[in-house]
Amino acid sequence: MGQKIGVDLGSTYSSFAVFDWEGGMPRTVTAVQGSTAASEPSVAVIDMSGNWQYGTAAKNMVPLSSLYPRIQVFRAFKMLLPENRKEILQGGGYSREHSPADVTRRYLDHYLSGILNRLDSPEDGREIEQLVICAPEIWGKDDRTQDGRAVLSDICKGFDYVKSVTVVSEPAAASAFFAFSFMKNTGKPFDGRILIIDYGGGTLDITLTQVHAEGGGKESLAQIRVLDSTGAGENQRDGKLGDAGIAYIHALCRLALEEGGVLEAGESPAGKEFELMFDFAEQGLKQPENLAKIRRQLKKYGDDFSEFAASSETVFSVNYGMTTVPVTYTLLNRAYEEAIAPVLREQLDLIRVSMDAHKVDYMDGDSDSFKIALVGGFGNFALVERQVREYFKFSAIDRRLKDIGAEMKEVAVSYGASLIADGAVKIRSTADRSLGIYSHREGSAEEICRFAILYRQDLEPYRIYPVLNEKGRPSVFLNSMGRIEEFGVSRGLDEDGRPRKPHHLVLKKSVRERLSHLPVDTYVRYGFSIDPSGIYYFHVEAQNDDTGEFEPFGEPIPLDRYNRLFENMIELDWDY
């Protein structure tokens, strides 16, 4: 029997987990003998000898890169998987030889194969039966980044020791863990909404999910549905790395240098010395003793936050070249007010509008039907916790954080992924949109697009509809006599809740050549489906002259990259 592993591949840190049936809870697994770390840095390095290093070993080599230019450092490779802008990739040190996909493949292979070597004996075959890996929620909503799920899925399917791969959204995985924890702690299935505030190094993702859970014992059957999401950071604001933990550390280092007289006010720091200082500051903020010290200080001053913000006491120190720079409570707060507080407030206001629309009583601290959970390494930062508590006016006995394992911020996503991988939580999924196609030359666009352009907003909450996630057959087909080369594809709803204008797509020459083998006098059906990972597939079926049945004409084509299937993407000017 192979292993079942959940993976949270993060922008700055990654974690791996399995479900322990004896203990009844997920647990972290590592590739390093004796390691107790909950996560590993999402860093890869080519060292002086041309060898690859990963995680903590790679991060420890980053300081040497300032002395030895031959050392190549790769970061943020997950978030760059859907990126195709050459200037951004080159700016991150990536090339045709070492693309984000190549580095991601190497990084995952290092840890997954290492974990198998530790968990399995040779006679077990060292196989992963089910791998569940998580992707940002934004990847499923943005035309430019939706390719990321398919690229990540293909990377994992390329490992010969992995039998099955599913990509799930990070908030869905976290919701699976919190719903499971609620059942374990109360003995009751969770029915309600969960607001996931996922604060990592590169992104802030705030997602409202709806959970309907059934059953008990060792299994919890749950339907988890993402109702809405908002956020800031990578892939969300012109592809820039910011508005999250990394932006905060950058601001903290800059202010510390200004305070120490090393920089002029407003001057932007750069160079290897600053990169090393950045790494020192990141480690300082991640140290459990420093995190506990900040919490104690906040508790000490209580409601009088101004005394905390004015304290010149040193929390930890960092080095900038030969200069030691203190980081005080005042600097922690100044950097927070500059880089984090306005962004978090803005995004909470946005999701609040959505919660109002969904009639969520998010200020009720006495109910078990609404929970708030902070996720991610930066979600563990006391100033983030304080702002969220103040925003939602938490009381001392508030139930919005109770019974869901809310303290497991750093591992909630990987733990949820492991629960899904092992079947301890089974997610019933219905597609979030109904896909269809129309032709410029055949059929009525208006009739077909009644099925094509709308999100599945009309679904009854817990009824299980025919799911558009099987590679076998889509729910909506376009029938035609012979070949069709031009299509319109729906793209769901825009930010105002109106259907987006469809794209006019022309099949690439290679696909047209494939379809040229279809008999011109044969009925052909075209359609799209979505697999369990949210990846789109293009289907062609031809009618069998003998039986009259429609049969697949070749394998479904994954839309891992739009430009592999279509030549252009022109928005159609339709009036709804």
XYZ file of C-alpha atoms in Angstrom:
576
model
C 0.000 0.000 0.000
C 1.496 3.320 -1.019
C 1.747 6.502 1.021
C -0.847 9.277 0.963
C 0.791 12.666 1.339
C -0.448 16.241 1.530
C 1.787 19.105 0.405
C 1.612 22.823 1.070
C 4.082 24.224 -1.452
C 4.435 27.770 -0.160
C 6.096 30.866 -1.566
C 8.584 31.040 1.313
C 8.072 27.813 3.308
C 6.671 24.388 2.422
C 5.340 21.577 4.585
C 4.487 17.912 4.050
C 2.048 15.815 6.062
C 0.467 12.371 6.353
C -2.592 11.272 8.296
C -1.809 9.111 11.329
C -4.762 6.746 11.714
C -3.531 5.512 15.111
C -3.260 9.009 16.523
C -6.335 10.161 14.650
C -4.650 13.361 13.453
C -2.309 14.511 10.661
C 1.399 14.845 11.377
C 4.298 16.560 9.675
C 6.831 14.434 7.817
C 10.282 15.496 6.688
C 12.976 14.144 4.429
C 15.680 14.847 7.018
C 16.432 12.271 9.711
C 15.860 13.722 13.171
C 14.307 16.964 11.927
C 11.382 18.343 13.922
C 10.795 21.397 11.696
C 7.165 21.972 10.739
C 8.238 23.432 7.401
C 11.201 23.838 5.090
C 12.259 27.028 3.290
C 11.086 27.134 -0.330
C 14.616 27.811 -1.511
C 16.863 25.949 -3.948
C 20.557 26.640 -4.568
C 23.184 25.495 -7.037
C 26.389 25.472 -4.985
C 29.996 26.101 -5.969
C 30.389 22.492 -7.132
C 27.273 22.597 -9.305
C 25.255 20.492 -6.862
C 21.688 21.307 -5.882
C 20.767 22.072 -2.277
C 17.240 22.547 -0.936
C 15.353 23.917 2.038
C 17.334 24.738 5.168
C 20.620 23.610 3.595
C 19.986 25.942 0.653
C 18.937 28.856 2.859
C 22.111 28.491 4.902
C 24.098 28.964 1.701
C 22.332 32.192 0.693
C 24.799 34.394 2.675
C 27.703 32.862 0.717
C 26.152 33.955 -2.569
C 27.356 37.507 -1.841
C 30.947 36.218 -1.814
C 30.688 33.594 -4.555
C 28.658 34.688 -7.620
C 28.734 31.118 -8.963
C 26.173 30.188 -6.300
C 22.704 30.471 -7.856
C 19.729 31.082 -5.571
C 16.113 30.324 -6.590
C 13.076 31.515 -4.619
C 9.327 31.990 -5.203
C 9.378 29.273 -7.886
C 5.837 28.063 -7.095
C 4.269 31.455 -7.679
C 6.176 31.875 -10.931
C 4.878 28.627 -12.480
C 2.209 30.399 -14.574
C 4.508 33.322 -15.385
C 5.705 33.735 -18.985
C 6.999 37.309 -18.935
C 10.689 37.043 -19.679
C 11.727 40.142 -17.748
C 10.108 38.906 -14.512
C 11.630 35.431 -14.829
C 15.090 36.776 -15.568
C 14.752 39.212 -12.676
C 14.274 36.217 -10.385
C 17.364 34.478 -11.741
C 15.482 32.003 -13.912
C 16.454 30.911 -17.411
C 15.365 28.509 -20.125
C 17.566 25.826 -18.526
C 16.406 26.462 -14.983
C 12.792 27.594 -15.255
C 10.414 27.837 -12.271
C 8.905 24.499 -13.370
C 12.356 22.865 -13.438
C 13.257 24.172 -9.966
C 9.837 23.195 -8.578
C 10.256 19.679 -9.973
C 13.706 19.315 -8.403
C 12.542 20.725 -5.053
C 9.482 18.446 -4.810
C 11.403 15.376 -5.985
C 14.047 15.966 -3.300
C 11.495 16.070 -0.492
C 8.966 13.529 -1.728
C 11.568 10.879 -2.548
C 13.319 11.592 0.758
C 10.070 11.222 2.682
C 9.376 7.905 0.940
C 12.827 6.641 1.865
C 12.082 7.431 5.507
C 8.511 6.116 5.619
C 8.768 2.983 3.499
C 10.845 -0.125 3.586
C 12.200 -1.281 0.182
C 9.624 -4.069 -0.071
C 6.825 -1.475 0.101
C 7.861 -0.257 -3.322
C 8.313 3.341 -2.182
C 5.192 4.618 -3.873
C 2.863 7.545 -3.270
C -0.634 6.229 -3.884
C -2.292 9.647 -3.544
C -0.604 13.045 -3.584
C -2.685 16.131 -2.785
C -0.833 19.381 -3.447
C -2.225 22.851 -2.862
C -2.421 25.885 -5.121
C -3.476 29.489 -4.478
C -7.185 30.164 -4.870
C -6.380 33.038 -7.257
C -5.022 30.564 -9.825
C -8.543 29.323 -10.515
C -9.965 32.809 -11.074
C -7.450 34.635 -13.251
C -7.011 34.044 -16.982
C -3.239 34.517 -16.758
C -2.577 32.272 -13.769
C -5.080 29.420 -14.136
C -2.363 27.512 -16.025
C -0.490 27.132 -12.728
C -2.660 24.252 -11.510
C -2.022 22.237 -14.664
C 1.724 22.899 -14.600
C 1.896 21.854 -10.939
C -0.186 18.745 -11.646
C 2.013 17.761 -14.610
C 5.176 18.151 -12.519
C 3.840 15.786 -9.858
C 2.485 13.289 -12.403
C 5.979 13.160 -13.884
C 7.390 11.399 -10.804
C 7.386 7.669 -11.479
C 6.672 6.916 -7.809
C 3.432 8.962 -7.748
C 0.277 7.106 -8.830
C -2.396 9.786 -8.469
C -2.277 13.584 -8.113
C -4.962 16.070 -7.118
C -4.474 19.829 -6.894
C -6.762 21.566 -4.398
C -6.976 25.215 -3.429
C -5.149 26.217 -0.247
C -8.249 27.583 1.542
C -10.212 24.424 0.688
C -7.458 22.303 2.263
C -7.285 24.533 5.338
C -11.082 24.366 5.670
C -10.876 20.561 5.539
C -8.473 20.611 8.494
C -10.509 23.079 10.542
C -13.774 21.208 9.879
C -12.086 17.909 10.828
C -10.657 19.462 14.015
C -14.099 20.752 14.957
C -15.521 17.244 14.614
C -12.677 15.765 16.679
C -13.053 18.371 19.424
C -16.845 18.480 19.652
C -18.010 15.157 18.229
C -20.258 17.076 15.828
C -19.832 17.755 12.098
C -19.208 21.376 11.196
C -21.899 23.141 9.178
C -21.256 26.750 8.384
C -18.782 29.267 6.978
C -15.071 29.653 7.626
C -13.114 32.797 6.874
C -9.550 31.774 6.026
C -6.984 34.582 6.399
C -3.846 33.100 4.846
C -0.829 35.356 5.392
C 2.355 33.983 3.883
C 5.588 35.541 2.777
C 4.443 36.439 -0.716
C 0.660 36.601 -0.530
C -2.308 37.509 1.592
C -5.331 35.393 0.616
C -8.642 35.942 2.409
C -11.246 33.360 1.459
C -14.795 32.688 2.599
C -15.650 28.992 2.393
C -18.835 27.097 3.083
C -18.571 23.681 4.702
C -21.261 21.056 4.949
C -19.992 17.979 6.773
C -21.636 14.655 7.468
C -20.758 11.460 9.247
C -18.453 10.771 12.131
C -15.945 8.291 13.406
C -12.810 8.128 11.325
C -14.312 9.734 8.258
C -15.963 13.066 7.688
C -17.729 13.534 4.385
C -17.653 17.221 3.572
C -18.672 19.526 0.808
C -16.345 22.506 0.818
C -17.200 25.361 -1.474
C -15.306 28.603 -1.971
C -17.813 31.435 -1.857
C -15.483 34.363 -2.477
C -11.890 35.454 -2.075
C -9.698 38.510 -2.156
C -6.052 39.174 -1.521
C -2.810 40.928 -2.289
C 0.727 40.004 -3.282
C 2.160 37.742 -5.951
C -0.083 36.997 -8.964
C -2.564 39.551 -7.689
C -0.996 42.986 -8.180
C 0.892 43.048 -11.461
C 2.911 40.017 -10.394
C 4.822 41.994 -7.794
C 6.179 40.355 -4.657
C 4.639 42.385 -1.896
C 1.822 43.273 0.450
C 2.644 40.279 2.655
C 5.393 38.966 4.958
C 8.275 39.740 2.624
C 7.074 43.318 2.170
C 6.948 43.703 5.950
C 10.478 42.412 6.490
C 11.756 44.690 3.720
C 10.112 47.716 5.379
C 11.432 46.673 8.801
C 15.027 46.436 7.532
C 14.792 49.751 5.704
C 13.430 51.565 8.763
C 16.086 49.993 10.992
C 18.812 51.280 8.641
C 17.235 54.737 8.611
C 17.019 54.717 12.402
C 20.680 53.736 12.632
C 21.739 56.485 10.239
C 22.963 54.007 7.624
C 20.339 55.117 5.060
C 18.761 58.441 4.278
C 14.975 58.593 4.765
C 13.219 57.301 1.642
C 16.367 55.691 0.236
C 15.738 52.204 -1.148
C 18.235 49.609 0.129
C 19.676 46.987 -2.232
C 22.686 44.752 -2.721
C 24.040 41.609 -1.121
C 24.520 43.223 2.301
C 20.828 44.096 2.425
C 19.849 40.586 1.227
C 21.831 39.117 4.132
C 20.242 41.574 6.559
C 16.837 40.558 5.198
C 17.593 36.883 5.919
C 18.762 37.722 9.461
C 15.549 39.697 10.090
C 13.380 36.887 8.715
C 15.038 34.392 11.042
C 14.675 36.807 13.946
C 10.940 37.127 13.354
C 10.526 33.372 12.954
C 12.275 32.480 16.229
C 9.648 31.114 18.682
C 11.254 32.967 21.589
C 10.971 36.299 19.761
C 7.359 35.629 18.755
C 6.581 34.785 22.390
C 8.408 37.923 23.576
C 6.278 40.132 21.308
C 3.092 38.458 22.576
C 4.159 38.958 26.204
C 4.875 42.618 25.513
C 1.451 43.123 23.947
C -0.192 41.399 26.904
C 1.848 43.507 29.334
C 0.505 46.780 27.961
C -2.990 45.430 27.379
C -5.309 47.986 25.865
C -2.667 50.728 25.983
C -1.078 49.830 22.652
C 0.633 53.229 22.423
C 3.163 52.144 25.066
C 4.053 49.062 23.027
C 4.418 51.182 19.887
C 6.683 53.662 21.738
C 8.966 51.084 23.370
C 12.628 51.383 22.345
C 13.458 48.011 23.897
C 15.387 45.731 21.509
C 13.587 42.563 20.412
C 16.519 41.203 18.387
C 19.421 42.574 16.350
C 20.487 42.091 12.737
C 23.737 42.711 10.902
C 24.203 45.002 7.941
C 27.763 44.471 6.788
C 29.903 45.219 9.839
C 27.117 47.206 11.530
C 24.763 45.697 14.112
C 21.283 47.219 13.925
C 18.702 46.796 16.726
C 15.066 45.971 15.962
C 12.819 47.569 18.575
C 9.113 47.318 19.311
C 8.731 50.789 17.843
C 10.280 49.648 14.560
C 8.114 46.511 14.499
C 5.013 48.665 14.744
C 6.176 51.373 12.301
C 6.908 48.754 9.632
C 3.566 47.084 10.306
C 1.613 50.335 9.977
C 3.432 51.087 6.721
C 3.446 47.737 4.919
C 0.698 45.561 6.407
C -2.060 47.325 8.355
C -3.551 49.323 5.416
C -3.500 46.331 3.055
C -5.042 43.943 5.568
C -7.712 46.498 6.471
C -8.538 47.061 2.805
C -8.856 43.351 2.048
C -10.925 42.672 5.179
C -13.283 45.452 4.102
C -13.630 43.799 0.687
C -14.418 40.347 2.060
C -16.807 41.940 4.545
C -18.910 43.190 1.631
C -19.055 39.619 0.317
C -19.984 38.251 3.744
C -22.810 40.770 3.930
C -24.036 39.563 0.521
C -23.940 35.945 1.763
C -25.749 36.981 4.972
C -22.907 35.839 7.245
C -23.290 37.056 10.846
C -19.530 37.524 11.205
C -19.740 39.656 14.387
C -21.556 36.969 16.396
C -19.047 35.486 18.838
C -21.519 33.045 20.419
C -22.288 30.880 17.383
C -20.514 27.782 16.062
C -21.704 28.352 12.497
C -18.999 30.901 11.636
C -15.279 30.538 12.294
C -12.258 32.731 11.592
C -8.861 31.117 11.112
C -5.444 32.633 10.519
C -3.183 30.513 8.333
C 0.416 30.746 7.145
C 3.707 31.636 8.764
C 2.963 35.358 8.915
C -0.491 34.635 10.291
C 1.385 33.627 13.453
C 2.694 37.189 13.901
C 1.179 38.829 16.984
C 0.486 42.174 15.272
C -1.516 40.431 12.538
C -3.480 38.532 15.186
C -4.117 41.774 17.085
C -5.447 43.598 14.007
C -7.807 40.729 13.115
C -9.059 40.489 16.708
C -9.723 44.225 16.834
C -11.382 44.271 13.416
C -13.872 41.552 14.383
C -14.132 42.695 18.026
C -13.222 39.377 19.633
C -14.248 38.826 23.236
C -12.370 36.780 25.814
C -14.756 33.843 25.356
C -15.306 34.212 21.621
C -16.355 31.029 19.813
C -15.243 32.142 16.360
C -11.755 30.690 17.022
C -12.840 27.800 19.235
C -12.617 24.046 18.564
C -11.062 24.241 15.070
C -7.354 23.844 15.859
C -6.820 27.529 15.092
C -3.362 27.455 16.693
C -2.085 25.166 13.890
C -1.574 28.120 11.538
C 1.652 27.038 9.889
C 0.566 23.486 9.026
C -3.207 23.824 8.519
C -2.963 23.659 4.717
C -0.653 20.618 4.565
C -2.665 18.876 7.301
C -5.869 19.473 5.355
C -4.225 18.173 2.171
C -3.158 14.996 4.006
C -6.720 14.467 5.268
C -8.028 14.737 1.706
C -5.273 12.448 0.393
C -6.084 9.763 2.940
C -9.852 10.046 2.652
C -10.263 11.097 6.297
C -12.048 14.094 4.812
C -13.742 13.548 1.484
C -14.599 16.655 -0.452
C -17.707 16.466 -2.593
C -17.048 18.949 -5.342
C -19.318 20.500 -7.893
C -17.840 22.662 -10.615
C -17.983 26.373 -9.935
C -18.992 27.099 -13.497
C -20.775 25.391 -16.376
C -18.554 25.326 -19.442
C -19.697 25.157 -23.021
C -18.722 26.254 -26.510
C -20.288 27.768 -29.582
C -19.275 27.958 -33.221
C -19.256 30.891 -35.613
C -20.331 28.554 -38.404
C -22.721 26.098 -36.808
C -25.608 26.278 -34.371
C -27.142 29.106 -32.425
C -24.709 30.962 -30.185
C -27.523 32.227 -27.999
C -28.911 28.751 -27.328
C -25.597 27.108 -26.558
C -24.293 29.943 -24.419
C -27.250 29.612 -22.098
C -25.281 26.637 -20.816
C -21.880 28.150 -21.310
C -21.511 31.521 -19.706
C -22.921 31.271 -16.201
C -21.256 30.250 -12.972
C -23.133 27.546 -11.117
C -24.666 30.148 -8.784
C -28.086 28.547 -9.157
C -27.083 25.278 -7.485
C -28.947 24.192 -4.399
C -26.466 24.271 -1.511
C -25.917 20.568 -0.777
C -27.419 18.724 -3.698
C -24.820 16.744 -5.653
C -25.074 17.713 -9.300
C -23.383 15.980 -12.245
C -19.804 17.021 -11.670
C -17.765 18.543 -14.468
C -14.601 16.949 -13.196
C -14.343 13.656 -15.008
C -12.128 13.378 -18.054
C -14.671 11.053 -19.647
C -17.476 13.356 -20.734
C -18.349 17.040 -20.323
C -21.905 18.020 -19.383
C -22.379 20.263 -22.425
C -21.427 19.381 -25.980
C -21.685 21.241 -29.253
C -22.855 18.998 -32.078
C -21.651 19.704 -35.598
C -21.409 18.031 -38.952
C -17.675 17.867 -39.585
C -14.836 19.963 -38.288
C -15.047 23.298 -36.467
C -12.016 25.485 -35.984
C -13.343 28.569 -34.185
C -14.915 28.637 -30.748
C -16.138 30.941 -28.027
C -15.345 29.922 -24.456
C -17.021 31.306 -21.357
C -14.944 32.779 -18.534
C -17.334 32.937 -15.607
C -18.391 36.111 -13.808
C -16.582 39.408 -13.380
C -16.093 41.304 -10.109
C -19.593 42.804 -10.447
C -21.247 39.398 -10.779
C -21.957 39.747 -14.513
C -20.889 37.115 -17.062
C -17.527 37.914 -18.597
C -17.559 38.335 -22.367
C -16.526 35.040 -24.012
C -13.224 34.654 -25.768
C -13.090 33.955 -29.491
C -10.577 31.160 -29.977
C -9.070 29.702 -33.147
C -7.532 26.251 -32.857
C -3.787 26.026 -33.431
C -2.524 24.470 -36.615
C -1.323 21.306 -34.834
C -4.807 20.714 -33.389
C -6.477 21.482 -36.721
C -4.217 18.896 -38.363
C -5.267 16.355 -35.779
C -8.929 17.082 -36.461
C -8.345 16.922 -40.217
C -8.576 13.137 -39.895
C -12.247 13.445 -38.957
C -14.538 12.470 -41.853
C -16.270 15.572 -43.169
C -19.691 13.863 -43.279
C -19.543 12.587 -39.673
C -21.306 14.136 -36.712
C -18.759 15.484 -34.239
C -19.194 16.697 -30.638
C -16.945 19.224 -28.905
C -16.908 20.038 -25.204
C -14.909 21.064 -22.162
C -14.603 19.425 -18.768
C -12.851 20.173 -15.487
C -10.887 17.467 -13.680
C -10.635 17.111 -9.858
C -7.719 19.558 -9.839
C -9.702 22.268 -11.623
C -7.830 21.811 -14.911
C -9.738 22.283 -18.158
C -9.820 19.624 -20.885
C -10.942 19.925 -24.505
C -12.860 16.888 -25.819
C -13.669 15.717 -29.330
C -16.037 12.808 -29.968
C -17.060 11.355 -33.345
C -20.173 9.348 -34.118
C -19.638 5.675 -34.911
C -21.416 4.931 -38.199
C -22.195 1.353 -37.143
C -23.540 1.921 -33.623
C -24.592 5.559 -33.796
C -22.778 6.140 -30.481
C -20.305 8.971 -29.958
C -16.779 7.816 -29.146
C -13.702 9.826 -28.065
C -11.568 10.954 -30.984
C -8.171 10.734 -29.320
C -7.352 11.685 -25.739
C -8.792 14.859 -24.169
C -6.372 17.777 -24.559
C -5.464 19.510 -21.276
C -5.561 23.288 -21.422
C -2.373 23.545 -19.391
C -1.487 26.510 -21.562
C -4.087 28.266 -23.677
C -1.522 29.005 -26.364
C -0.877 25.292 -26.908
C -4.448 24.834 -28.097
C -5.549 28.190 -29.444
C -3.920 30.805 -31.638
C -5.683 33.853 -30.254
C -7.897 35.024 -27.435
C -10.130 37.894 -28.600
C -12.878 39.128 -26.296
C -16.238 39.004 -28.077
C -18.422 42.101 -27.956
C -21.698 40.559 -26.877
C -24.548 42.333 -25.158
C -26.142 40.230 -22.445
